[in-house]
Short mmCIF file of C-alpha atoms and ligand atoms in Angstrom, two decimals:
data_model
loop_
_atom_site.label_atom_id
_atom_site.label_comp_id
_atom_site.label_asym_id
_atom_site.label_seq_id
_atom_site.Cartn_x
_atom_site.Cartn_y
_atom_site.Cartn_z
CA MET A 1 -88.53 -12.05 25.29
CA SER A 2 -85.82 -14.21 24.79
CA ASN A 3 -83.23 -11.61 26.65
CA ASP A 4 -85.58 -12.16 29.77
CA LEU A 5 -84.16 -13.70 33.22
CA MET A 6 -86.26 -15.93 35.77
CA LYS A 7 -85.99 -17.05 39.16
CA ALA A 8 -84.46 -20.62 39.42
CA ALA A 9 -82.89 -22.92 42.09
CA VAL A 10 -79.57 -23.95 41.09
CA LEU A 11 -77.64 -26.97 42.36
CA GLU A 12 -74.11 -25.26 42.34
CA LYS A 13 -72.32 -28.47 43.58
CA PRO A 14 -73.40 -31.19 45.91
CA MET A 15 -75.26 -29.99 49.04
CA THR A 16 -75.33 -26.48 47.56
CA MET A 17 -78.37 -24.84 46.35
CA THR A 18 -79.17 -21.26 45.56
CA VAL A 19 -82.16 -19.18 44.20
CA LYS A 20 -80.85 -17.03 41.42
CA GLN A 21 -81.70 -15.32 38.65
CA VAL A 22 -81.12 -17.19 35.15
CA ARG A 23 -81.24 -16.65 31.75
CA ARG A 24 -84.97 -17.49 30.73
CA PRO A 25 -85.23 -20.29 27.69
CA SER A 26 -86.99 -19.29 24.81
CA PRO A 27 -89.23 -21.72 22.39
CA GLY A 28 -87.67 -23.40 19.33
CA PRO A 29 -90.24 -23.67 16.41
CA ASP A 30 -91.48 -27.09 17.91
CA GLU A 31 -91.29 -25.95 21.38
CA ALA A 32 -93.57 -24.10 23.92
CA LEU A 33 -92.42 -21.93 26.93
CA VAL A 34 -94.66 -22.90 30.15
CA LYS A 35 -94.69 -20.69 32.92
CA ILE A 36 -94.68 -23.20 35.79
CA TYR A 37 -97.32 -23.26 38.38
CA CYS A 38 -95.99 -26.54 40.63
CA ILE A 39 -93.28 -28.74 40.69
CA GLY A 40 -92.65 -32.05 42.72
CA VAL A 41 -89.46 -33.09 44.67
CA CYS A 42 -88.43 -36.56 43.56
CA GLY A 43 -86.19 -38.91 45.36
CA SER A 44 -84.05 -38.59 42.19
CA ASP A 45 -83.41 -34.50 42.86
CA LEU A 46 -82.63 -35.33 46.65
CA HIS A 47 -79.71 -37.74 45.30
CA TYR A 48 -78.45 -35.64 43.04
CA TYR A 49 -78.47 -33.17 45.71
CA GLU A 50 -76.74 -35.26 48.36
CA HIS A 51 -74.29 -37.37 46.10
CA GLY A 52 -74.04 -35.44 42.76
CA LYS A 53 -74.59 -38.35 40.80
CA ILE A 54 -76.96 -41.32 39.98
CA GLY A 55 -74.83 -44.24 37.91
CA ARG A 56 -73.39 -42.58 34.92
CA TYR A 57 -75.38 -39.27 35.20
CA VAL A 58 -72.60 -36.84 36.92
CA VAL A 59 -73.47 -33.34 38.33
CA ASP A 60 -70.19 -31.79 37.12
CA ARG A 61 -71.75 -28.26 36.45
CA PRO A 62 -74.22 -26.40 37.88
CA ILE A 63 -77.74 -27.67 37.06
CA ILE A 64 -81.45 -27.07 37.68
CA LEU A 65 -83.22 -29.91 39.17
CA GLY A 66 -87.05 -30.75 38.90
CA HIS A 67 -89.18 -33.27 36.39
CA GLU A 68 -92.44 -33.41 37.76
CA LEU A 69 -94.34 -30.21 36.92
CA ALA A 70 -97.49 -28.59 35.20
CA GLY A 71 -98.01 -25.42 34.59
CA GLU A 72 -99.36 -22.68 31.55
CA VAL A 73 -98.31 -22.03 28.02
CA ILE A 74 -97.32 -18.66 27.83
CA GLN A 75 -95.47 -18.76 24.28
CA VAL A 76 -95.60 -21.29 21.41
CA GLY A 77 -93.13 -22.03 18.53
CA ASP A 78 -94.46 -21.42 14.87
CA GLN A 79 -94.60 -25.15 14.21
CA VAL A 80 -96.46 -25.99 17.11
CA THR A 81 -100.24 -27.07 16.99
CA ASN A 82 -101.19 -29.19 19.77
CA VAL A 83 -101.27 -26.47 22.46
CA THR A 84 -102.00 -22.75 22.25
CA VAL A 85 -101.18 -19.77 24.68
CA GLY A 86 -103.31 -20.03 27.76
CA ASP A 87 -103.69 -23.81 27.65
CA ARG A 88 -103.04 -25.53 31.19
CA VAL A 89 -100.89 -28.41 30.62
CA ALA A 90 -99.01 -31.32 32.20
CA VAL A 91 -95.49 -31.44 31.02
CA GLU A 92 -93.78 -35.07 30.71
CA PRO A 93 -90.30 -34.57 31.05
CA GLY A 94 -88.25 -36.86 28.92
CA VAL A 95 -88.41 -35.85 25.07
CA THR A 96 -87.15 -38.46 22.92
CA CYS A 97 -85.65 -38.75 19.42
CA GLY A 98 -88.83 -40.14 17.87
CA HIS A 99 -86.90 -42.16 15.10
CA CYS A 100 -85.37 -45.17 16.10
CA SER A 101 -86.83 -48.50 16.59
CA TYR A 102 -88.09 -48.22 20.49
CA CYS A 103 -89.61 -44.89 19.55
CA LYS A 104 -91.34 -45.98 16.60
CA SER A 105 -92.78 -49.30 18.54
CA GLY A 106 -94.03 -47.14 21.38
CA ARG A 107 -91.11 -48.10 23.60
CA TYR A 108 -89.77 -44.59 23.80
CA ASN A 109 -88.62 -44.87 27.48
CA LEU A 110 -85.76 -47.16 26.02
CA CYS A 111 -84.80 -44.70 23.44
CA SER A 112 -80.86 -43.88 24.05
CA GLU A 113 -81.36 -40.29 23.01
CA VAL A 114 -83.73 -39.39 25.28
CA VAL A 115 -83.17 -36.14 26.78
CA PHE A 116 -84.68 -36.03 30.48
CA MET A 117 -85.07 -33.01 32.73
CA ALA A 118 -83.05 -32.81 35.74
CA THR A 119 -80.97 -35.52 34.33
CA PRO A 120 -77.35 -34.13 34.09
CA PRO A 121 -76.21 -32.30 31.77
CA VAL A 122 -80.06 -31.44 31.06
CA ASP A 123 -81.67 -28.58 33.41
CA GLY A 124 -85.00 -29.51 35.19
CA ALA A 125 -87.78 -27.07 36.21
CA TRP A 126 -87.39 -25.91 39.78
CA ALA A 127 -87.96 -22.44 38.00
CA GLU A 128 -90.65 -20.05 36.75
CA TYR A 129 -90.10 -21.01 33.37
CA ALA A 130 -89.40 -24.09 31.26
CA VAL A 131 -89.25 -24.83 27.64
CA ILE A 132 -90.57 -28.25 26.11
CA ARG A 133 -91.11 -29.83 23.00
CA SER A 134 -94.91 -29.32 22.52
CA ASP A 135 -95.72 -33.12 21.71
CA PHE A 136 -94.55 -33.60 25.34
CA LEU A 137 -97.14 -31.30 26.66
CA PHE A 138 -100.65 -32.60 27.50
CA LYS A 139 -103.74 -30.06 28.19
CA LEU A 140 -105.31 -30.75 31.54
CA PRO A 141 -109.04 -31.41 31.75
CA GLU A 142 -111.39 -28.73 33.22
CA GLY A 143 -111.38 -29.29 37.05
CA MET A 144 -107.83 -30.89 36.97
CA SER A 145 -105.47 -29.11 39.26
CA TYR A 146 -102.22 -28.20 38.31
CA GLU A 147 -100.90 -30.34 41.47
CA GLU A 148 -102.57 -33.35 39.89
CA GLY A 149 -100.99 -32.47 36.38
CA ALA A 150 -97.51 -32.49 37.94
CA LEU A 151 -98.26 -35.70 39.87
CA LEU A 152 -98.98 -37.34 36.56
CA GLU A 153 -94.97 -38.08 36.50
CA PRO A 154 -94.50 -40.05 39.54
CA LEU A 155 -98.01 -41.89 38.84
CA SER A 156 -96.84 -42.59 35.43
CA VAL A 157 -94.30 -44.80 36.76
CA GLY A 158 -97.11 -47.04 38.75
CA PHE A 159 -99.10 -46.84 35.76
CA HIS A 160 -96.52 -48.10 33.36
CA ALA A 161 -96.01 -50.69 36.10
CA MET A 162 -99.89 -52.01 35.80
CA ARG A 163 -99.38 -52.15 32.04
CA ARG A 164 -96.14 -53.99 32.20
CA GLY A 165 -97.60 -56.55 34.65
CA ARG A 166 -101.14 -56.90 32.80
CA VAL A 167 -102.82 -55.94 35.86
CA GLY A 168 -106.63 -56.38 35.96
CA PRO A 169 -109.76 -56.05 37.77
CA ALA A 170 -109.40 -59.73 38.99
CA ASP A 171 -105.97 -59.52 40.47
CA ARG A 172 -105.11 -59.47 43.91
CA VAL A 173 -102.07 -57.03 44.08
CA LEU A 174 -99.04 -56.38 46.59
CA ILE A 175 -97.08 -53.20 46.47
CA LEU A 176 -93.85 -53.30 48.33
CA GLY A 177 -92.42 -50.08 49.53
CA LEU A 178 -94.73 -47.03 50.31
CA GLY A 179 -92.38 -43.97 49.21
CA PRO A 180 -94.47 -41.61 46.50
CA ILE A 181 -93.91 -44.64 43.70
CA GLY A 182 -95.64 -47.00 45.72
CA LEU A 183 -98.10 -44.63 47.20
CA LEU A 184 -99.43 -43.66 43.76
CA GLY A 185 -99.01 -46.84 42.60
CA ILE A 186 -101.97 -47.92 44.71
CA GLN A 187 -103.87 -45.29 43.04
CA ALA A 188 -102.68 -46.41 39.62
CA ALA A 189 -104.12 -50.08 40.47
CA LYS A 190 -107.14 -48.68 41.49
CA LEU A 191 -107.55 -46.77 37.75
CA PHE A 192 -106.79 -50.35 36.60
CA GLY A 193 -109.61 -51.66 38.29
CA VAL A 194 -108.20 -53.39 41.29
CA THR A 195 -110.45 -54.06 44.32
CA GLU A 196 -107.67 -55.82 46.81
CA ILE A 197 -104.56 -53.86 47.04
CA ILE A 198 -102.19 -54.71 49.85
CA ALA A 199 -99.72 -52.38 50.64
CA SER A 200 -96.40 -53.03 52.80
CA ASP A 201 -93.92 -50.57 54.57
CA VAL A 202 -91.96 -50.49 57.75
CA VAL A 203 -92.89 -47.31 58.28
CA PRO A 204 -96.59 -46.36 60.35
CA PHE A 205 -97.09 -43.14 58.41
CA ARG A 206 -96.58 -44.52 55.23
CA ARG A 207 -98.99 -47.40 55.87
CA GLU A 208 -101.36 -44.76 57.33
CA MET A 209 -101.09 -42.93 53.79
CA ALA A 210 -101.82 -45.99 51.83
CA PHE A 211 -105.30 -46.47 53.54
CA LYS A 212 -105.93 -42.80 52.84
CA LEU A 213 -104.72 -43.40 48.92
CA GLY A 214 -107.11 -46.55 48.70
CA ALA A 215 -105.27 -49.63 49.97
CA THR A 216 -107.22 -52.51 51.14
CA ALA A 217 -104.82 -53.49 53.57
CA ALA A 218 -101.57 -52.41 54.88
CA ILE A 219 -98.87 -54.46 56.67
CA ASN A 220 -95.67 -54.40 58.38
CA PRO A 221 -93.13 -56.80 56.92
CA LEU A 222 -91.53 -57.18 60.09
CA GLU A 223 -94.65 -58.07 61.91
CA GLY A 224 -94.30 -61.57 61.32
CA LYS A 225 -94.00 -63.56 58.35
CA MET A 226 -95.29 -62.27 54.91
CA SER A 227 -96.66 -65.01 53.69
CA GLU A 228 -99.00 -65.67 56.39
CA GLN A 229 -99.97 -62.28 56.62
CA ILE A 230 -100.82 -62.28 53.17
CA SER A 231 -102.46 -65.46 53.56
CA LEU A 232 -104.81 -64.23 56.08
CA LEU A 233 -105.78 -61.33 54.63
CA THR A 234 -106.51 -62.77 51.13
CA VAL A 235 -108.16 -66.11 52.69
CA GLY A 236 -105.84 -68.39 51.26
CA HIS A 237 -106.31 -66.88 47.75
CA GLY A 238 -102.57 -65.35 47.53
CA ILE A 239 -101.23 -62.49 45.58
CA ASP A 240 -101.39 -62.62 41.60
CA VAL A 241 -99.00 -59.63 40.96
CA ILE A 242 -96.24 -57.76 43.11
CA ILE A 243 -95.31 -54.55 42.35
CA GLU A 244 -91.72 -54.09 44.10
CA SER A 245 -90.96 -50.30 44.75
CA SER A 246 -89.08 -50.75 47.92
CA GLY A 247 -85.41 -51.34 46.19
CA SER A 248 -84.81 -53.49 49.38
CA SER A 249 -82.63 -56.32 47.99
CA SER A 250 -84.36 -58.82 51.00
CA ALA A 251 -87.87 -57.72 49.91
CA ILE A 252 -86.87 -58.37 45.97
CA SER A 253 -85.43 -62.00 46.97
CA ASP A 254 -88.47 -62.74 48.92
CA THR A 255 -91.01 -61.65 46.27
CA ILE A 256 -90.32 -64.85 44.17
CA GLY A 257 -91.54 -66.73 47.10
CA LEU A 258 -94.69 -64.51 47.84
CA VAL A 259 -96.32 -64.61 44.71
CA ASN A 260 -98.66 -66.90 43.37
CA ARG A 261 -97.41 -69.86 41.13
CA GLY A 262 -98.17 -68.03 37.43
CA GLY A 263 -97.89 -64.78 39.11
CA ARG A 264 -96.41 -61.81 37.93
CA ILE A 265 -93.59 -59.59 39.67
CA VAL A 266 -93.19 -56.02 38.44
CA TYR A 267 -89.61 -54.79 39.99
CA ILE A 268 -89.50 -50.68 40.11
CA GLY A 269 -87.05 -49.97 43.26
CA LEU A 270 -83.52 -50.11 42.46
CA PRO A 271 -81.49 -51.89 45.15
CA THR A 272 -78.46 -50.43 46.22
CA VAL A 273 -76.34 -53.70 45.63
CA GLU A 274 -75.34 -54.79 42.52
CA LYS A 275 -76.67 -58.09 42.51
CA VAL A 276 -79.60 -59.75 44.16
CA PRO A 277 -79.74 -63.63 45.02
CA MET A 278 -83.02 -65.07 43.47
CA ASP A 279 -84.55 -68.34 43.63
CA ILE A 280 -84.56 -69.27 40.05
CA ASN A 281 -85.41 -72.89 40.54
CA LEU A 282 -88.92 -71.60 42.21
CA LEU A 283 -89.35 -68.83 39.19
CA ILE A 284 -89.13 -71.54 36.75
CA ASP A 285 -90.99 -74.00 38.58
CA SER A 286 -93.75 -71.44 39.21
CA GLU A 287 -94.15 -70.20 35.85
CA LEU A 288 -93.56 -66.60 37.06
CA ASP A 289 -93.43 -63.66 34.64
CA VAL A 290 -90.84 -60.81 35.74
CA PHE A 291 -90.81 -57.16 34.50
CA GLY A 292 -88.70 -54.19 34.97
CA VAL A 293 -89.43 -50.95 34.79
CA PHE A 294 -87.92 -47.90 33.44
CA ARG A 295 -89.82 -44.49 33.67
CA TYR A 296 -92.59 -44.95 31.25
CA ALA A 297 -94.30 -44.51 27.82
CA ASN A 298 -97.46 -43.08 26.53
CA THR A 299 -99.17 -42.80 29.93
CA TYR A 300 -100.08 -39.15 30.14
CA PRO A 301 -103.16 -39.14 27.97
CA ALA A 302 -104.38 -42.30 29.33
CA ALA A 303 -103.72 -41.15 32.89
CA ILE A 304 -105.66 -38.17 32.26
CA GLN A 305 -108.65 -40.01 30.84
CA ALA A 306 -108.97 -42.62 33.67
CA LEU A 307 -108.42 -40.11 36.24
CA LYS A 308 -111.13 -37.77 34.69
CA ARG A 309 -113.76 -40.51 35.28
CA SER A 310 -112.65 -41.93 38.72
CA GLU A 311 -113.10 -40.33 42.12
CA ILE A 312 -109.46 -40.62 42.65
CA ASP A 313 -107.42 -37.67 44.00
CA LEU A 314 -103.67 -37.76 43.37
CA ARG A 315 -103.29 -34.91 45.86
CA HIS A 316 -103.82 -36.87 48.77
CA SER A 317 -100.04 -37.87 48.32
CA ILE A 318 -98.99 -34.14 49.12
CA THR A 319 -97.69 -33.96 52.75
CA HIS A 320 -95.78 -30.66 52.24
CA LYS A 321 -95.69 -27.00 49.72
CA PHE A 322 -93.00 -24.73 49.73
CA ALA A 323 -92.08 -21.43 47.72
CA LEU A 324 -89.33 -21.96 45.44
CA ASP A 325 -87.90 -19.33 47.55
CA ASP A 326 -87.62 -21.75 50.50
CA ILE A 327 -86.14 -24.69 48.54
CA GLN A 328 -83.55 -25.43 50.86
CA GLU A 329 -86.31 -25.84 53.20
CA ALA A 330 -88.06 -28.55 51.22
CA ILE A 331 -84.94 -30.10 50.60
CA ASP A 332 -84.26 -30.42 54.41
CA VAL A 333 -87.72 -31.47 55.14
CA ALA A 334 -87.32 -34.22 52.30
CA ARG A 335 -84.03 -35.52 53.44
CA ASN A 336 -84.76 -35.31 57.42
CA GLU A 337 -88.59 -36.16 57.78
CA LYS A 338 -88.61 -39.21 55.44
CA ASP A 339 -91.12 -40.74 58.11
CA LYS A 340 -93.78 -37.78 57.76
CA SER A 341 -93.02 -36.46 54.42
CA ILE A 342 -94.32 -37.96 51.03
CA LYS A 343 -94.47 -35.65 48.44
CA ILE A 344 -93.30 -32.15 48.33
CA MET A 345 -94.62 -29.75 45.81
CA ILE A 346 -92.81 -26.54 45.04
CA TYR A 347 -94.36 -23.16 43.92
CA PRO A 348 -92.55 -20.30 41.84
CA ASP A 349 -95.27 -18.23 43.24
CA ARG A 350 -95.25 -17.92 47.00
CA GLU A 351 -99.19 -17.13 46.74
CA HIS A 352 -99.89 -20.27 45.10
CA ALA A 353 -97.93 -22.36 47.95
CA GLU A 354 -100.03 -20.50 50.76
CA ASN A 355 -103.45 -20.36 49.12
CA SER A 356 -103.73 -23.92 47.12
CA ASN A 357 -105.82 -26.32 49.20
CA HIS A 358 -105.51 -30.18 49.35
CA ASN A 359 -106.48 -33.51 50.82
ZN1 ZN M 1 -90.01 -38.21 39.96
ZN1 ZN M 2 -85.30 -42.95 20.03
#
């Protein structure tokens, strides 16, 4: 099997994507070969496509993008015991060293040795097959679709944010910025038992999506003072936890004045400016807890269990589906129709793109 080829979408250089035959990877002793059913398009993929780099990660040779995937195990190395051929699995795309203090303490997202799919020079999975270390594969329970398996990846960021912010059922939560992370963050909040979720974005379509995904209110930050809108919606109770996923530097600055005294703020969205002004006096005076979020750790098993017991369907966030052959069209939609597209799903098998129903 090792000499076979597979179809993959390769970013040759920024703005140049070609679908072509590449070598199909073969699994080592502790790895499995996964036949990919579907793969999401992420903001980071688009960023590499457009700019060829994110921070210190630079595309200096052709790379396969994509890291939100699920599929079927079709071959395993001889040391693999947790999955077998035929298993439907979600793939956690960051493989860690397993030995450093972060890995051993459970915060493996901070491991400096992490090998993360579609982060140069590591190939991703806009392809027919991927090889992954088997401890990063998670069996999908019966009734959970491949699409939901793939969406566990962006959901995990919100899930991790809820854990970081110690979010619980009694909290009133405000989610700023309704891209895929913020929108799936609404569903993550629901999985943590939150019943009052206020979502905020300037784009009307995204606010509509927020309702569809379970927000109790969706506000436009440009329509009057945020603090007044929040006060009205919460009947004066205010917000206990803010999940900031917009990355807007003014939104980030404003969080400190928006959350209740003693409240918690979780920052996910990366601002494009280097430094953001913050009212530290107010932060101290209000005894705020602030948290950063970098990817996630140990979210897949918990999220799968939580989803199994819930009515939540992650697929509501999917707005478009494309065959892998049409990856350019998918990228164009993602770049040019930001107001109408949320999560775009890619299918190596065209029939799956056309026949799988959702929403
Ligand atoms: Zn992603
Ligand atoms: Zn490590």
